[in-house]
Amino acid sequence: MSDRREPLSLTPLELDALRETGNLGAGRAATALSQLLGRPVGIDVPLASVIRLETLPALFGGPESVVAAIYFRVHGEAPGRLVMVLGQDSLPPMLSAMLGRPLRAGEPLSEEALSALKELGNILCSNYLNAMADLVGFPILPSVPALAIDMAASVLESVAADAPTSGAQALLIENRFHEWGQPVPLFLFFLPEPGALETLLAGLARATGVDPRGGRA
Amino acid sequence: MAEVKAAKAPDKLAVYGIGSCVVLALWDPGAGIGGLAHSMLPTAAAQPGGEEQPAKFCDTAVGALVGSIEAQGGSRERCQARLVGGANMFTFAGRERGPATLGERNLAASRETLRSWGIPLTAEECGGDRGRSMELDPASGSLMVWSAFQFVRWL
């Protein structure tokens, strides 16, 4: 079997189903975050799409733009890699929310801030994966998180090389956090292992009673 | 990524944002020709169909890059090699002393293949946990490497 797989091509209905699952996960993550922070946090999911991995750095301003990435290996029947990426503009508002105070001028990125970022990743990603697992009826389990703050291309290239689908495409779910006036964007990427996306979509089709590939079979 | 490219002075070659990948730079001082190979994984034989994408793998990338340098009029006998990259960007908690990282395995494959080709490895900027960018000037052979930052601070 070669790694040059058929490109992922999803129907609008399948993308809708994934975005809805994203919304469900975002709702749960918002509840968990609101409890943690002691004030309401809203998250919506404006977009789910499939993109080629090499186009990812452009989303964050180019290959050398600094991003924070929290990385999970995903185990279970639909294995893959899940990455949460915050661009440079999203980091300060997200960090001050997690730390419960404004960032001080000149403040270095402390151990406390790094673990707050990992915790944010944990909350968001585990709620997403749980929402998905509840729908499709089989467990989807994340590893412990790993964190990198560095150039977008360096980070995403390393994820691509670690994923068995190297050179392929990723499912992108965009989240927007509403709490700080301007919505703060945060991106989730799922890189499915071969067959994992099909397993997920079949599970979603069973759960909703709708065959999202209907009409194309 | 997964590319080889050779160029003649005054053109320059650059890669921005290298992580666990390895970039092999070959330079032929006699001809003023340089080339870069940007590879993701250690060995082509470990992956079915790997030999069809030689640039993607550190071992087969050496031959692919020598080929493009010679196609531009360079010579493998005059070539010097340098390596950049092979970082470990993500550290999972409690895994500090694990098996070799992908970056380390990439570097090992590059070094070993260079040895078997008899191409001298003159310098490295490798390993660690930081991403790197680089630029090669085939005229002088100058190879500049830089990282995004040494710290993060908001001012």
Short mmCIF file of C-alpha atoms in Angstrom, two decimals:
data_model
loop_
_atom_site.label_atom_id
_atom_site.label_comp_id
_atom_site.label_asym_id
_atom_site.label_seq_id
_atom_site.Cartn_x
_atom_site.Cartn_y
_atom_site.Cartn_z
CA MET A 1 0.00 0.00 0.00
CA SER A 2 1.42 3.35 -0.99
CA ASP A 3 1.08 6.50 1.10
CA ARG A 4 -0.17 8.40 -1.92
CA ARG A 5 -3.79 7.90 -1.02
CA GLU A 6 -6.80 9.11 -2.81
CA PRO A 7 -7.32 12.74 -1.80
CA LEU A 8 -9.91 13.20 0.90
CA SER A 9 -13.02 14.41 -0.75
CA LEU A 10 -16.04 15.02 1.41
CA THR A 11 -19.56 15.88 0.34
CA PRO A 12 -21.15 19.09 1.67
CA LEU A 13 -23.36 16.88 3.86
CA GLU A 14 -20.34 15.13 5.36
CA LEU A 15 -18.66 18.44 6.09
CA ASP A 16 -21.90 19.64 7.69
CA ALA A 17 -22.00 16.52 9.86
CA LEU A 18 -18.40 17.12 10.96
CA ARG A 19 -19.04 20.80 11.64
CA GLU A 20 -22.10 19.90 13.69
CA THR A 21 -20.02 17.43 15.68
CA GLY A 22 -17.54 20.26 16.10
CA ASN A 23 -20.33 22.49 17.41
CA LEU A 24 -21.36 19.82 19.87
CA GLY A 25 -17.78 19.43 21.08
CA ALA A 26 -17.33 23.21 21.23
CA GLY A 27 -20.49 23.52 23.33
CA ARG A 28 -19.18 21.00 25.84
CA ALA A 29 -15.73 22.58 25.86
CA ALA A 30 -17.34 26.00 26.45
CA THR A 31 -19.24 24.63 29.44
CA ALA A 32 -16.09 23.06 30.88
CA LEU A 33 -14.07 26.24 30.34
CA SER A 34 -16.79 28.44 31.81
CA GLN A 35 -16.76 26.31 34.97
CA LEU A 36 -12.98 26.43 35.15
CA LEU A 37 -12.75 30.19 34.60
CA GLY A 38 -15.87 31.09 36.61
CA ARG A 39 -17.39 33.16 33.82
CA PRO A 40 -19.23 32.41 30.59
CA VAL A 41 -17.19 31.50 27.52
CA GLY A 42 -18.82 31.04 24.12
CA ILE A 43 -17.28 29.02 21.31
CA ASP A 44 -18.71 28.61 17.85
CA VAL A 45 -17.53 26.65 14.85
CA PRO A 46 -17.86 28.70 11.71
CA LEU A 47 -15.99 26.36 9.42
CA ALA A 48 -15.08 22.74 8.72
CA SER A 49 -13.10 21.97 5.61
CA VAL A 50 -10.44 19.72 4.13
CA ILE A 51 -7.12 21.32 3.32
CA ARG A 52 -3.71 20.20 2.11
CA LEU A 53 -1.06 20.13 4.84
CA GLU A 54 1.43 22.30 3.01
CA THR A 55 -1.09 25.15 2.86
CA LEU A 56 -1.40 25.31 6.67
CA PRO A 57 1.40 27.83 7.39
CA ALA A 58 -0.34 30.35 5.12
CA LEU A 59 -3.31 30.33 7.52
CA PHE A 60 -1.05 31.78 10.20
CA GLY A 61 0.76 34.37 8.12
CA GLY A 62 3.54 32.32 6.52
CA PRO A 63 6.12 29.61 7.29
CA GLU A 64 8.09 31.64 9.85
CA SER A 65 5.11 33.03 11.79
CA VAL A 66 5.24 31.88 15.39
CA VAL A 67 2.35 29.66 16.52
CA ALA A 68 1.53 27.58 19.57
CA ALA A 69 0.58 23.99 18.77
CA ILE A 70 -0.77 21.40 21.17
CA TYR A 71 -0.44 17.95 19.74
CA PHE A 72 -2.25 14.68 20.53
CA ARG A 73 -1.96 11.22 19.11
CA VAL A 74 -5.47 9.76 18.82
CA HIS A 75 -6.08 6.06 19.47
CA GLY A 76 -9.08 3.80 18.97
CA GLU A 77 -11.04 2.75 15.92
CA ALA A 78 -10.50 6.08 14.20
CA PRO A 79 -6.83 6.78 14.92
CA GLY A 80 -4.95 9.84 13.78
CA ARG A 81 -3.28 13.03 14.96
CA LEU A 82 -5.09 15.99 16.44
CA VAL A 83 -3.41 19.40 16.60
CA MET A 84 -4.73 22.59 18.12
CA VAL A 85 -3.02 25.70 16.74
CA LEU A 86 -3.18 29.26 18.04
CA GLY A 87 -1.75 32.06 15.95
CA GLN A 88 0.32 34.81 17.49
CA ASP A 89 -2.72 37.11 17.86
CA SER A 90 -4.74 34.49 19.70
CA LEU A 91 -2.10 33.62 22.29
CA PRO A 92 -2.22 36.68 24.60
CA PRO A 93 -6.04 36.83 25.05
CA MET A 94 -6.24 33.06 25.48
CA LEU A 95 -3.38 33.01 27.98
CA SER A 96 -4.73 35.86 30.06
CA ALA A 97 -8.11 34.11 30.18
CA MET A 98 -6.52 30.84 31.32
CA LEU A 99 -4.26 32.56 33.86
CA GLY A 100 -7.11 34.77 35.10
CA ARG A 101 -5.15 38.02 34.78
CA PRO A 102 -3.80 40.30 32.07
CA LEU A 103 -0.32 39.49 30.81
CA ARG A 104 2.27 41.89 32.20
CA ALA A 105 4.40 43.86 29.79
CA GLY A 106 7.59 41.95 29.07
CA GLU A 107 6.27 38.84 30.79
CA PRO A 108 8.18 35.75 29.70
CA LEU A 109 6.27 32.62 28.80
CA SER A 110 6.36 30.82 32.15
CA GLU A 111 5.97 27.15 33.02
CA GLU A 112 2.58 28.13 34.42
CA ALA A 113 1.54 29.62 31.07
CA LEU A 114 2.80 26.58 29.17
CA SER A 115 0.82 24.21 31.33
CA ALA A 116 -2.25 26.48 31.02
CA LEU A 117 -1.96 26.13 27.27
CA LYS A 118 -1.75 22.36 27.50
CA GLU A 119 -4.76 22.37 29.80
CA LEU A 120 -6.72 24.43 27.28
CA GLY A 121 -5.76 21.87 24.63
CA ASN A 122 -6.83 19.02 26.91
CA ILE A 123 -10.22 20.56 27.64
CA LEU A 124 -10.97 21.43 24.07
CA CYS A 125 -9.70 18.26 22.44
CA SER A 126 -11.10 15.79 24.94
CA ASN A 127 -14.53 17.42 24.71
CA TYR A 128 -14.39 17.23 20.93
CA LEU A 129 -13.32 13.62 20.90
CA ASN A 130 -15.90 12.68 23.55
CA ALA A 131 -18.68 14.37 21.59
CA MET A 132 -17.57 12.48 18.51
CA ALA A 133 -17.26 9.18 20.41
CA ASP A 134 -20.75 9.54 21.90
CA LEU A 135 -22.20 10.05 18.45
CA VAL A 136 -20.40 7.27 16.62
CA GLY A 137 -20.60 4.79 19.50
CA PHE A 138 -16.95 3.80 19.88
CA PRO A 139 -14.19 5.26 22.06
CA ILE A 140 -11.75 7.82 20.61
CA LEU A 141 -8.85 8.39 23.01
CA PRO A 142 -6.28 11.19 23.03
CA SER A 143 -2.71 10.80 24.32
CA VAL A 144 -1.22 13.28 26.77
CA PRO A 145 -0.60 16.64 25.09
CA ALA A 146 2.74 17.83 23.71
CA LEU A 147 3.37 21.51 23.20
CA ALA A 148 5.52 23.45 20.75
CA ILE A 149 5.76 27.20 20.24
CA ASP A 150 7.75 27.90 17.13
CA MET A 151 7.64 28.68 13.41
CA ALA A 152 4.43 27.49 11.77
CA ALA A 153 6.21 25.49 9.06
CA SER A 154 8.57 23.77 11.54
CA VAL A 155 5.70 22.71 13.77
CA LEU A 156 3.34 21.54 11.05
CA GLU A 157 6.07 19.79 9.08
CA SER A 158 6.93 17.78 12.20
CA VAL A 159 3.28 16.80 12.65
CA ALA A 160 3.04 15.78 9.00
CA ALA A 161 6.20 13.66 9.28
CA ASP A 162 4.89 11.95 12.44
CA ALA A 163 1.53 11.13 10.87
CA PRO A 164 1.17 7.94 8.86
CA THR A 165 -0.68 9.98 6.23
CA SER A 166 2.39 12.13 5.59
CA GLY A 167 1.96 14.35 2.60
CA ALA A 168 -1.80 14.06 2.69
CA GLN A 169 -4.56 16.30 3.86
CA ALA A 170 -6.11 17.38 7.11
CA LEU A 171 -9.58 18.06 8.33
CA LEU A 172 -9.72 21.63 9.59
CA ILE A 173 -12.20 22.81 12.21
CA GLU A 174 -12.09 26.49 12.98
CA ASN A 175 -13.26 27.65 16.42
CA ARG A 176 -13.97 31.16 17.59
CA PHE A 177 -13.90 32.06 21.26
CA HIS A 178 -16.23 34.85 22.29
CA GLU A 179 -15.38 36.51 25.54
CA TRP A 180 -12.96 39.28 24.84
CA GLY A 181 -14.84 41.59 22.47
CA GLN A 182 -13.06 40.48 19.32
CA PRO A 183 -13.60 36.79 18.57
CA VAL A 184 -10.38 34.81 19.08
CA PRO A 185 -9.74 32.16 16.42
CA LEU A 186 -8.30 28.75 17.26
CA PHE A 187 -7.78 25.95 14.74
CA LEU A 188 -8.10 22.21 15.17
CA PHE A 189 -6.58 19.87 12.62
CA PHE A 190 -7.27 16.17 12.44
CA LEU A 191 -4.94 14.02 10.35
CA PRO A 192 -6.68 10.66 10.00
CA GLU A 193 -4.75 7.44 9.57
CA PRO A 194 -5.76 5.55 6.43
CA GLY A 195 -9.37 4.37 6.85
CA ALA A 196 -10.05 6.40 10.01
CA LEU A 197 -12.10 9.10 8.32
CA GLU A 198 -14.27 6.50 6.58
CA THR A 199 -14.87 4.80 9.95
CA LEU A 200 -15.87 8.12 11.49
CA LEU A 201 -18.19 9.06 8.64
CA ALA A 202 -19.83 5.64 8.67
CA GLY A 203 -20.40 6.03 12.42
CA LEU A 204 -21.89 9.48 11.92
CA ALA A 205 -24.15 8.16 9.16
CA ARG A 206 -25.41 5.41 11.48
CA ALA A 207 -25.97 7.91 14.29
CA THR A 208 -27.95 10.37 12.19
CA GLY A 209 -29.78 7.77 10.13
CA VAL A 210 -28.76 9.70 7.04
CA ASP A 211 -26.32 8.34 4.51
CA PRO A 212 -24.25 11.41 3.78
CA ARG A 213 -22.96 9.75 0.62
CA GLY A 214 -26.54 9.12 -0.47
CA GLY A 215 -26.99 9.76 -4.13
CA ARG A 216 -23.33 9.17 -4.84
CA ALA A 217 -23.18 5.46 -4.08
CA MET B 1 9.12 19.58 1.53
CA ALA B 2 10.19 16.31 -0.14
CA GLU B 3 12.03 18.29 -2.80
CA VAL B 4 15.53 18.60 -4.22
CA LYS B 5 16.76 21.69 -5.98
CA ALA B 6 20.12 22.81 -7.33
CA ALA B 7 21.05 26.35 -8.33
CA LYS B 8 23.98 28.22 -9.81
CA ALA B 9 25.35 31.55 -8.56
CA PRO B 10 24.02 34.26 -8.34
CA ASP B 11 20.77 32.43 -7.45
CA LYS B 12 20.27 31.47 -3.80
CA LEU B 13 18.33 28.64 -2.19
CA ALA B 14 16.33 28.85 1.04
CA VAL B 15 14.06 26.78 3.28
CA TYR B 16 11.88 28.45 5.90
CA GLY B 17 10.59 26.58 8.94
CA ILE B 18 12.44 23.26 9.20
CA GLY B 19 11.34 21.02 12.08
CA SER B 20 12.08 17.30 12.36
CA CYS B 21 12.91 17.23 8.64
CA VAL B 22 16.53 17.32 7.54
CA VAL B 23 17.85 19.64 4.86
CA LEU B 24 21.00 18.41 3.15
CA ALA B 25 23.03 21.17 1.52
CA LEU B 26 25.62 20.18 -1.09
CA TRP B 27 28.03 22.73 -2.49
CA ASP B 28 30.45 22.40 -5.38
CA PRO B 29 32.94 25.27 -4.88
CA GLY B 30 34.59 24.68 -8.23
CA ALA B 31 31.41 25.19 -10.25
CA GLY B 32 29.62 27.62 -7.90
CA ILE B 33 26.67 25.24 -7.75
CA GLY B 34 24.72 24.44 -4.61
CA GLY B 35 21.70 22.30 -3.90
CA LEU B 36 19.25 21.48 -1.13
CA ALA B 37 17.27 18.33 -0.35
CA HIS B 38 14.42 18.68 2.17
CA SER B 39 13.52 15.21 3.49
CA MET B 40 10.88 14.09 6.00
CA LEU B 41 11.67 10.46 6.81
CA PRO B 42 14.83 8.36 7.26
CA THR B 43 14.77 5.53 4.73
CA ALA B 44 12.84 4.92 1.52
CA ALA B 45 12.97 1.15 1.88
CA ALA B 46 10.88 1.39 5.09
CA GLN B 47 7.90 2.65 3.13
CA PRO B 48 6.15 0.82 0.28
CA GLY B 49 6.51 2.86 -2.89
CA GLY B 50 9.17 4.99 -1.16
CA GLU B 51 11.68 4.71 -4.00
CA GLU B 52 9.27 6.66 -6.22
CA GLN B 53 9.75 9.77 -4.06
CA PRO B 54 13.52 9.84 -3.45
CA ALA B 55 13.59 13.42 -2.12
CA LYS B 56 11.20 12.55 0.70
CA PHE B 57 13.71 10.20 2.38
CA CYS B 58 17.08 11.17 3.85
CA ASP B 59 18.91 8.20 2.32
CA THR B 60 17.64 8.39 -1.26
CA ALA B 61 17.74 12.22 -1.23
CA VAL B 62 21.56 12.16 -1.39
CA GLY B 63 21.58 10.49 -4.81
CA ALA B 64 18.71 12.64 -6.04
CA LEU B 65 20.53 15.84 -5.05
CA VAL B 66 23.87 14.67 -6.53
CA GLY B 67 21.91 14.00 -9.74
CA SER B 68 20.51 17.54 -9.91
CA ILE B 69 23.87 19.12 -9.12
CA GLU B 70 25.56 17.11 -11.85
CA ALA B 71 22.72 17.96 -14.26
CA GLN B 72 23.69 21.62 -13.77
CA GLY B 73 27.34 20.90 -14.48
CA GLY B 74 28.63 20.20 -10.95
CA SER B 75 30.72 17.27 -9.81
CA ARG B 76 30.14 14.91 -6.90
CA GLU B 77 33.92 14.65 -6.30
CA ARG B 78 34.07 18.36 -5.41
CA CYS B 79 30.89 18.43 -3.27
CA GLN B 80 30.88 19.26 0.44
CA ALA B 81 27.86 18.48 2.62
CA ARG B 82 26.20 20.28 5.51
CA LEU B 83 23.09 19.24 7.46
CA VAL B 84 20.38 21.42 9.04
CA GLY B 85 17.31 20.40 11.05
CA GLY B 86 16.33 17.13 12.70
CA ALA B 87 14.78 18.87 15.71
CA ASN B 88 12.33 17.29 18.12
CA MET B 89 9.59 19.92 18.23
CA PHE B 90 7.15 18.16 20.52
CA THR B 91 8.06 16.70 23.89
CA PHE B 92 5.51 14.44 25.48
CA ALA B 93 5.64 14.62 29.28
CA GLY B 94 7.66 11.80 30.83
CA ARG B 95 9.18 10.81 27.49
CA GLU B 96 12.50 12.64 27.78
CA ARG B 97 14.47 9.38 27.63
CA GLY B 98 12.57 7.54 24.97
CA PRO B 99 13.72 5.85 21.77
CA ALA B 100 15.43 7.96 19.12
CA THR B 101 13.23 10.76 17.83
CA LEU B 102 12.28 11.08 14.19
CA GLY B 103 14.73 13.99 13.87
CA GLU B 104 17.59 11.87 15.22
CA ARG B 105 16.75 8.97 12.92
CA ASN B 106 16.61 11.35 9.96
CA LEU B 107 20.05 12.73 10.83
CA ALA B 108 21.53 9.25 11.27
CA ALA B 109 20.24 8.19 7.84
CA SER B 110 21.67 11.34 6.21
CA ARG B 111 25.11 10.96 7.82
CA GLU B 112 25.37 7.28 6.99
CA THR B 113 24.37 7.79 3.36
CA LEU B 114 26.84 10.66 2.94
CA ARG B 115 29.59 8.41 4.31
CA SER B 116 28.74 5.67 1.84
CA TRP B 117 28.87 8.20 -1.02
CA GLY B 118 32.21 9.50 0.26
CA ILE B 119 30.95 13.08 0.46
CA PRO B 120 32.62 15.00 3.31
CA LEU B 121 30.26 16.39 5.95
CA THR B 122 31.81 19.74 6.91
CA ALA B 123 29.25 21.20 9.36
CA GLU B 124 25.91 20.61 11.07
CA GLU B 125 23.28 22.75 12.80
CA CYS B 126 21.03 20.01 14.08
CA GLY B 127 18.92 18.51 16.84
CA GLY B 128 17.48 20.34 19.84
CA ASP B 129 13.85 21.41 20.06
CA ARG B 130 13.83 24.53 17.85
CA GLY B 131 12.68 25.11 14.29
CA ARG B 132 15.21 26.58 11.85
CA SER B 133 15.34 28.48 8.59
CA MET B 134 18.32 28.58 6.24
CA GLU B 135 19.75 30.15 3.13
CA LEU B 136 22.54 28.87 0.89
CA ASP B 137 24.56 31.10 -1.42
CA PRO B 138 26.13 28.89 -4.12
CA ALA B 139 28.62 31.64 -5.06
CA SER B 140 30.44 31.71 -1.69
CA GLY B 141 29.06 28.55 -0.14
CA SER B 142 27.83 30.65 2.78
CA LEU B 143 25.03 28.92 4.64
CA MET B 144 23.09 30.99 7.16
CA VAL B 145 20.79 29.31 9.72
CA TRP B 146 18.45 31.09 12.09
CA SER B 147 15.73 30.28 14.60
CA ALA B 148 12.51 32.15 15.22
CA PHE B 149 13.49 33.35 18.70
CA GLN B 150 15.29 32.45 21.86
CA PHE B 151 12.37 33.42 24.08
CA VAL B 152 8.77 34.62 23.92
CA ARG B 153 7.90 37.89 25.52
CA TRP B 154 5.13 40.41 25.01
CA LEU B 155 6.18 44.05 25.16
#
